[in-house]
């Protein structure tokens, strides 16, 4: 919505400066997108006189001018400056426009500085219209009449000193699409007084030769009211300069007086109108629904083919206008037009919007009608426009013809002044609240407030509160903390699962993983690879064919992300995600997972040989770190009972008895082929909710317990069968003395042909280091030997191992 300051002052009596008006509009909810103030751009350009113009001593095409200027205005003393000018019309006695040194010339983008041109000083510039961005004329400098007032600002003399304001009107405020609607808001804010808009009916001097009828089905929904009158004997020439200037300022091209008047009412009063050339109309005008297939040559020069149900204005011969959107070319007004039919109607917003979108027509009329113009202003707008046409174009008006009636928009809501405090938190006196609503056009009777006909957005009591708060300015609202429900330190609000999720996310980030956020939907084929894809998790209305099922695991999304990154040249990556997975569509069949995926190598290339492919132990170490962060116990069992998407010999499941906590290992090669991922790829999945909660809930960590007694480490090398797992030995050794043995680790493995040659076929050697940490007394050799014997006995019993000689 664009308008000028003078246009606003036609409706608002105010002395407020431009900056205050702009600030108030934004604060009232009409966001100001831009202000074009000619004073700031062209205020330094003043009318001057060329005292003498002589040929330049060193250039044939240049003129050396002595210019009399008035830099401080016409009432201040004049000054003489020397200017070098290349315009062919520069001459002695010329009255032109001068730009002093330091002025920014908008047409060239240059800031004027003192200069020397072909050895002669030049201070300032004599300007053309293009340099002032007033036109494209650059054949010579501006040549004004001799009686032009010397020293006056050129924009004041030219009448282009009116600031233009552009505001963004929200869809719920159709009244803001007229200058008067914005003036009403500013008046309610206190920036002036809304000028009255008297409507004096124009007496009809003869019956209108053009009749109007509305199809019965459209009166309820489509066109409740259609009115108009014939004006004969008009002279349709160019509109007055003031009207042309005003339309150009808002981006509209002046066409003719009749058309310009309708555009003036569209912008100024939010009342779109249309004029038909009576000589081009056959019979009366009929508003009806299109049967489909009708064609209309519109004013934009395009021919539109109508669909069934779209509204048309037709005469007895053919369609003449696309109702509420755009007029037709065949009945348009020209300079030869002498008799016109002026139309003012109210159209259903939804019908206009649907037709405009279907035909892809954007017009000022459609923009306003589809948001909802004031239905009660249909007939007053017709009277005001008739008066302006008679004043500017002459002629005489007929009686008003109409069909339908003004829609009843009356409604009222209870007005409770206390709700402003409860809903907004602002203390506003009741008298001020009532005055605000009355200034906005509301009618107050007791406890009831009736919105005006131009405010279709007011639909309840809360909207009354919004209007009061908006006008009072929400910038005055002071922030106050909400009172605490209970005194003292507030209790934690995060659930234990949320705390664990947060801890898992931070730990994964600390381990170097990049978090992904993938869709919860995957395709059926991928879902079946990970144990899902059933009808219970199928989406009824999927976004695409690749999102038909709820994901049973986080790995499919991470593998897809890895494949996309590999296709773009990223070979090594660490990806993670924390989110829900779904075993079914019922409550309780959703589970929170934390999954990490490693692809490629563990480190970048370096001269020390530290780069190697990621393996199952990388996934196991990271899984243990995350489990520790979410509160899992230090001692857990590891088994081989893993789902089919893991490598059967290079994976494991971490649990506490039957309670599964995590799985880790290499991703099955078949899965990698199906997901188009180039290995190696290892991963882990943590079932966050399965980790048991601590028995003692405290807000702090337990005290650190350290022993001041010397720890002892002993190494054992056992000969076992090739099929025996190292973990079996570790668990057996750990169980020899749970109080004294702090840790057991594998530090060496000897297998292969050489091992079999020394120890026998099908044998290997596993070396363990056991750390003993006493807590009450220092260990003696006898104590150490006793524990060592227990370790050998436990390992031998569990695996059949023997000590290596």
Coordinates of N, CA and C in Angstrom, one line a residue, residues 410-531:
X410 N -23.9 -6.6 10.9 CA -24.0 -6.1 12.3 C -23.7 -7.3 13.3
X411 N -23.0 -7.0 14.3 CA -22.7 -8.0 15.4 C -22.1 -7.2 16.6
X412 N -22.2 -7.8 17.7 CA -21.7 -7.1 18.9 C -21.1 -8.1 19.9
X413 N -20.2 -7.6 20.7 CA -19.5 -8.5 21.6 C -19.4 -7.8 23.0
X414 N -19.3 -8.5 24.0 CA -19.3 -7.9 25.3 C -17.9 -7.3 25.5
X415 N -18.0 -6.0 26.0 CA -16.8 -5.3 26.3 C -16.5 -5.2 27.8
X416 N -15.4 -5.9 28.1 CA -15.0 -5.9 29.5 C -13.6 -5.2 29.7
X417 N -13.6 -4.0 30.3 CA -12.3 -3.3 30.4 C -11.2 -4.1 31.2
X418 N -11.7 -5.0 32.1 CA -10.7 -5.7 32.9 C -9.9 -6.7 32.1
X419 N -10.5 -7.1 30.9 CA -9.8 -8.2 30.1 C -8.5 -7.7 29.5
X420 N -8.3 -6.3 29.4 CA -7.1 -5.8 28.9 C -6.0 -6.1 29.8
X421 N -6.2 -6.1 31.1 CA -5.2 -6.4 32.1 C -4.9 -7.9 32.1
X422 N -6.0 -8.7 32.0 CA -5.8 -10.2 32.1 C -5.2 -10.8 30.8
X423 N -5.5 -10.2 29.7 CA -5.0 -10.7 28.4 C -3.6 -10.1 28.0
X424 N -3.5 -8.8 28.3 CA -2.3 -8.1 27.8 C -1.4 -7.7 28.9
X425 N -1.9 -7.4 30.1 CA -1.1 -7.0 31.2 C -0.9 -5.5 31.2
X426 N -1.7 -4.7 30.6 CA -1.6 -3.2 30.6 C -2.8 -2.6 31.4
X427 N -2.4 -1.6 32.2 CA -3.4 -0.9 33.0 C -3.8 0.3 32.1
X428 N -5.0 0.3 31.6 CA -5.6 1.4 30.7 C -6.9 1.8 31.3
X429 N -7.1 3.1 31.6 CA -8.4 3.5 32.2 C -9.6 3.1 31.3
X430 N -10.7 2.8 31.9 CA -11.9 2.4 31.1 C -12.3 3.5 30.1
X431 N -12.2 4.8 30.5 CA -12.6 5.9 29.6 C -11.7 5.9 28.4
X432 N -10.5 5.7 28.6 CA -9.5 5.7 27.5 C -9.8 4.5 26.5
X433 N -10.2 3.4 27.1 CA -10.5 2.2 26.3 C -11.7 2.5 25.4
X434 N -12.7 3.1 26.0 CA -14.0 3.4 25.3 C -13.7 4.5 24.2
X435 N -12.9 5.5 24.5 CA -12.5 6.5 23.5 C -11.8 5.9 22.3
X436 N -10.9 4.9 22.6 CA -10.2 4.3 21.5 C -11.1 3.5 20.6
X437 N -12.0 2.7 21.1 CA -12.9 2.0 20.3 C -13.8 2.9 19.5
X438 N -14.3 4.0 20.1 CA -15.1 4.9 19.3 C -14.3 5.6 18.2
X439 N -13.1 5.9 18.5 CA -12.2 6.6 17.4 C -12.0 5.6 16.3
X440 N -12.0 4.3 16.5 CA -11.8 3.3 15.5 C -13.1 3.0 14.8
X441 N -14.2 3.6 15.2 CA -15.5 3.4 14.5 C -16.4 2.4 15.2
X442 N -16.1 1.9 16.3 CA -17.0 1.0 17.1 C -18.1 1.7 17.7
X443 N -19.2 1.1 17.8 CA -20.4 1.6 18.5 C -20.6 1.0 19.9
X444 N -20.6 1.7 20.9 CA -20.7 1.2 22.3 C -22.0 1.5 22.9
X445 N -22.7 0.4 23.4 CA -24.0 0.6 24.0 C -23.9 -0.3 25.3
X446 N -23.7 0.4 26.4 CA -23.6 -0.4 27.7 C -22.4 -1.3 27.7
X447 N -22.6 -2.6 27.9 CA -21.4 -3.5 27.9 C -21.1 -4.1 26.6
X448 N -21.9 -3.7 25.5 CA -21.7 -4.3 24.2 C -21.0 -3.3 23.3
X449 N -20.1 -3.9 22.4 CA -19.4 -3.1 21.4 C -19.6 -3.7 20.1
X450 N -20.1 -2.9 19.1 CA -20.4 -3.3 17.8 C -19.3 -2.9 16.8
X451 N -18.6 -3.8 16.1 CA -17.6 -3.4 15.2 C -18.2 -2.6 14.0
X452 N -17.4 -1.8 13.3 CA -17.9 -1.1 12.1 C -17.9 -2.0 10.9
X453 N -18.6 -1.7 9.9 CA -18.7 -2.5 8.7 C -17.4 -2.7 8.0
X454 N -16.5 -1.9 8.2 CA -15.2 -2.0 7.5 C -14.2 -2.8 8.2
X455 N -14.6 -3.5 9.4 CA -13.7 -4.3 10.1 C -14.2 -5.7 10.2
X456 N -14.1 -6.5 9.1 CA -14.5 -7.9 9.2 C -13.6 -8.8 10.0
X457 N -12.4 -8.3 10.4 CA -11.5 -9.1 11.2 C -11.9 -9.2 12.7
X458 N -12.7 -8.3 13.2 CA -13.1 -8.3 14.6 C -14.2 -9.4 14.7
X459 N -13.9 -10.5 15.4 CA -14.8 -11.6 15.5 C -15.0 -12.1 17.0
X460 N -14.6 -11.3 18.0 CA -14.8 -11.7 19.3 C -14.3 -10.7 20.3
X461 N -14.5 -11.1 21.6 CA -14.1 -10.1 22.7 C -12.6 -9.9 22.7
X462 N -11.8 -10.9 22.4 CA -10.4 -10.8 22.4 C -9.9 -9.8 21.4
X463 N -10.6 -9.7 20.3 CA -10.2 -8.7 19.2 C -10.4 -7.3 19.7
X464 N -11.4 -7.1 20.6 CA -11.6 -5.7 21.2 C -10.4 -5.4 22.0
X465 N -9.9 -6.3 22.8 CA -8.8 -6.1 23.6 C -7.5 -5.8 22.8
X466 N -7.4 -6.5 21.6 CA -6.3 -6.3 20.8 C -6.3 -4.9 20.2
X467 N -7.5 -4.4 19.8 CA -7.5 -3.1 19.3 C -7.1 -2.0 20.3
X468 N -7.6 -2.2 21.5 CA -7.2 -1.2 22.6 C -5.7 -1.3 22.8
X469 N -5.1 -2.5 22.9 CA -3.7 -2.6 23.2 C -2.9 -2.1 22.0
X470 N -3.3 -2.3 20.8 CA -2.6 -1.9 19.6 C -2.5 -0.4 19.6
X471 N -3.6 0.3 19.8 CA -3.6 1.8 19.8 C -2.9 2.3 20.9
X472 N -3.0 1.7 22.1 CA -2.2 2.2 23.3 C -0.7 2.0 23.1
X473 N -0.3 1.1 22.2 CA 1.1 0.8 21.9 C 1.6 -0.3 22.9
X474 N 1.9 -1.5 22.3 CA 2.5 -2.6 23.1 C 3.9 -2.3 23.5
X475 N 4.5 -1.2 23.0 CA 5.9 -0.8 23.5 C 5.8 -0.4 24.9
X476 N 4.7 0.0 25.4 CA 4.5 0.5 26.8 C 4.4 -0.7 27.7
X477 N 4.3 -1.9 27.2 CA 4.1 -3.1 28.0 C 5.4 -3.4 28.7
X478 N 5.4 -3.5 30.0 CA 6.6 -3.8 30.8 C 6.7 -5.2 31.2
X479 N 7.8 -5.8 30.9 CA 8.0 -7.2 31.2 C 8.1 -7.5 32.7
X480 N 7.3 -8.5 33.2 CA 7.3 -8.8 34.6 C 7.5 -10.3 34.7
X481 N 8.4 -10.8 35.6 CA 8.5 -12.2 35.8 C 7.3 -12.9 36.4
X482 N 7.0 -14.1 35.9 CA 5.8 -14.8 36.5 C 6.1 -15.2 37.9
X483 N 5.2 -15.2 38.8 CA 5.4 -15.6 40.2 C 5.7 -17.1 40.2
X484 N 6.6 -17.5 41.1 CA 6.9 -18.9 41.3 C 5.8 -19.7 42.0
X485 N 5.6 -20.8 41.5 CA 4.5 -21.7 42.1 C 4.9 -22.0 43.5
X486 N 6.2 -22.2 43.8 CA 6.7 -22.6 45.1 C 7.9 -21.8 45.4
X487 N 8.1 -21.4 46.6 CA 9.2 -20.7 47.1 C 10.5 -21.5 47.0
X488 N 11.6 -20.9 46.9 CA 12.9 -21.6 46.9 C 13.4 -22.0 45.5
X489 N 14.3 -22.9 45.5 CA 14.9 -23.3 44.3 C 13.9 -24.2 43.5
X490 N 13.6 -23.9 42.3 CA 12.6 -24.8 41.6 C 13.2 -26.2 41.3
X491 N 12.2 -27.1 41.2 CA 12.6 -28.5 41.0 C 13.0 -28.6 39.5
X492 N 13.8 -29.6 39.2 CA 14.1 -29.9 37.8 C 12.8 -30.2 37.0
X493 N 12.8 -29.8 35.8 CA 11.6 -30.0 34.9 C 11.8 -31.0 33.9
X494 N 13.1 -31.4 33.6 CA 13.4 -32.4 32.6 C 13.2 -33.8 33.2
X495 N 12.6 -34.7 32.4 CA 12.4 -36.1 32.8 C 13.8 -36.8 32.8
X496 N 13.9 -37.9 33.5 CA 15.2 -38.6 33.4 C 15.6 -39.0 31.9
X497 N 14.6 -39.3 31.1 CA 14.9 -39.7 29.7 C 15.4 -38.5 29.0
X498 N 14.8 -37.3 29.2 CA 15.3 -36.1 28.6 C 16.7 -35.7 29.0
X499 N 17.0 -36.0 30.3 CA 18.4 -35.7 30.8 C 19.4 -36.6 30.1
X500 N 19.0 -37.9 29.9 CA 19.9 -38.9 29.3 C 20.1 -38.5 27.8
X501 N 19.0 -38.1 27.2 CA 19.1 -37.7 25.8 C 20.1 -36.5 25.6
X502 N 20.0 -35.6 26.5 CA 20.9 -34.5 26.5 C 22.3 -34.9 26.7
X503 N 22.5 -35.8 27.7 CA 23.9 -36.3 27.9 C 24.4 -37.1 26.8
X504 N 23.6 -37.9 26.1 CA 24.1 -38.7 25.0 C 24.4 -37.8 23.8
X505 N 23.7 -36.7 23.6 CA 24.0 -35.8 22.5 C 25.3 -35.1 22.7
X506 N 25.5 -34.7 24.0 CA 26.8 -34.0 24.2 C 28.0 -34.9 24.1
X507 N 27.8 -36.1 24.6 CA 28.9 -37.1 24.5 C 29.2 -37.4 23.1
X508 N 28.2 -37.6 22.2 CA 28.5 -37.9 20.8 C 29.2 -36.7 20.1
X509 N 28.8 -35.5 20.5 CA 29.5 -34.4 19.9 C 30.9 -34.3 20.4
X510 N 31.2 -34.6 21.7 CA 32.5 -34.6 22.2 C 33.4 -35.7 21.5
X511 N 32.8 -36.8 21.1 CA 33.5 -37.8 20.5 C 33.8 -37.5 19.0
X512 N 33.3 -36.4 18.5 CA 33.6 -36.0 17.1 C 32.6 -36.3 16.1
X513 N 31.4 -36.7 16.5 CA 30.3 -37.1 15.6 C 29.5 -35.8 15.2
X514 N 29.1 -35.8 14.0 CA 28.2 -34.7 13.4 C 26.8 -35.2 13.5
X515 N 25.9 -34.4 14.2 CA 24.5 -34.8 14.3 C 23.7 -34.6 13.1
X516 N 23.0 -35.6 12.7 CA 22.0 -35.5 11.6 C 20.6 -35.5 12.1
X517 N 19.7 -34.8 11.3 CA 18.3 -34.9 11.6 C 17.6 -35.4 10.4
X518 N 17.2 -36.6 10.4 CA 16.6 -37.2 9.2 C 15.1 -37.4 9.4
X519 N 14.4 -37.7 8.3 CA 13.0 -37.9 8.4 C 12.6 -39.1 9.2
X520 N 11.5 -39.1 9.8 CA 11.0 -40.3 10.5 C 10.4 -41.3 9.6
X521 N 10.3 -41.0 8.3 CA 9.7 -41.8 7.3 C 10.8 -42.3 6.3
X522 N 10.7 -43.6 6.0 CA 11.6 -44.2 5.0 C 10.8 -45.0 4.0
X523 N 11.4 -45.5 3.0 CA 10.7 -46.3 2.0 C 10.5 -47.8 2.5
X524 N 9.6 -48.5 2.0 CA 9.3 -49.8 2.4 C 10.5 -50.8 2.3
X525 N 11.2 -50.7 1.2 CA 12.4 -51.6 1.0 C 13.4 -51.4 2.1
X526 N 13.8 -50.2 2.4 CA 14.7 -49.9 3.4 C 14.2 -50.3 4.8
X527 N 12.9 -50.1 5.1 CA 12.4 -50.5 6.3 C 12.5 -52.0 6.6
X528 N 12.2 -52.8 5.5 CA 12.3 -54.2 5.6 C 13.7 -54.7 5.9
X529 N 14.7 -54.0 5.4 CA 16.1 -54.4 5.7 C 16.4 -54.3 7.2
X530 N 15.7 -53.5 7.9 CA 15.9 -53.3 9.3 C 14.8 -53.8 10.2
X531 N 14.1 -54.8 9.7 CA 13.1 -55.5 10.5 C 11.7 -54.7 10.6

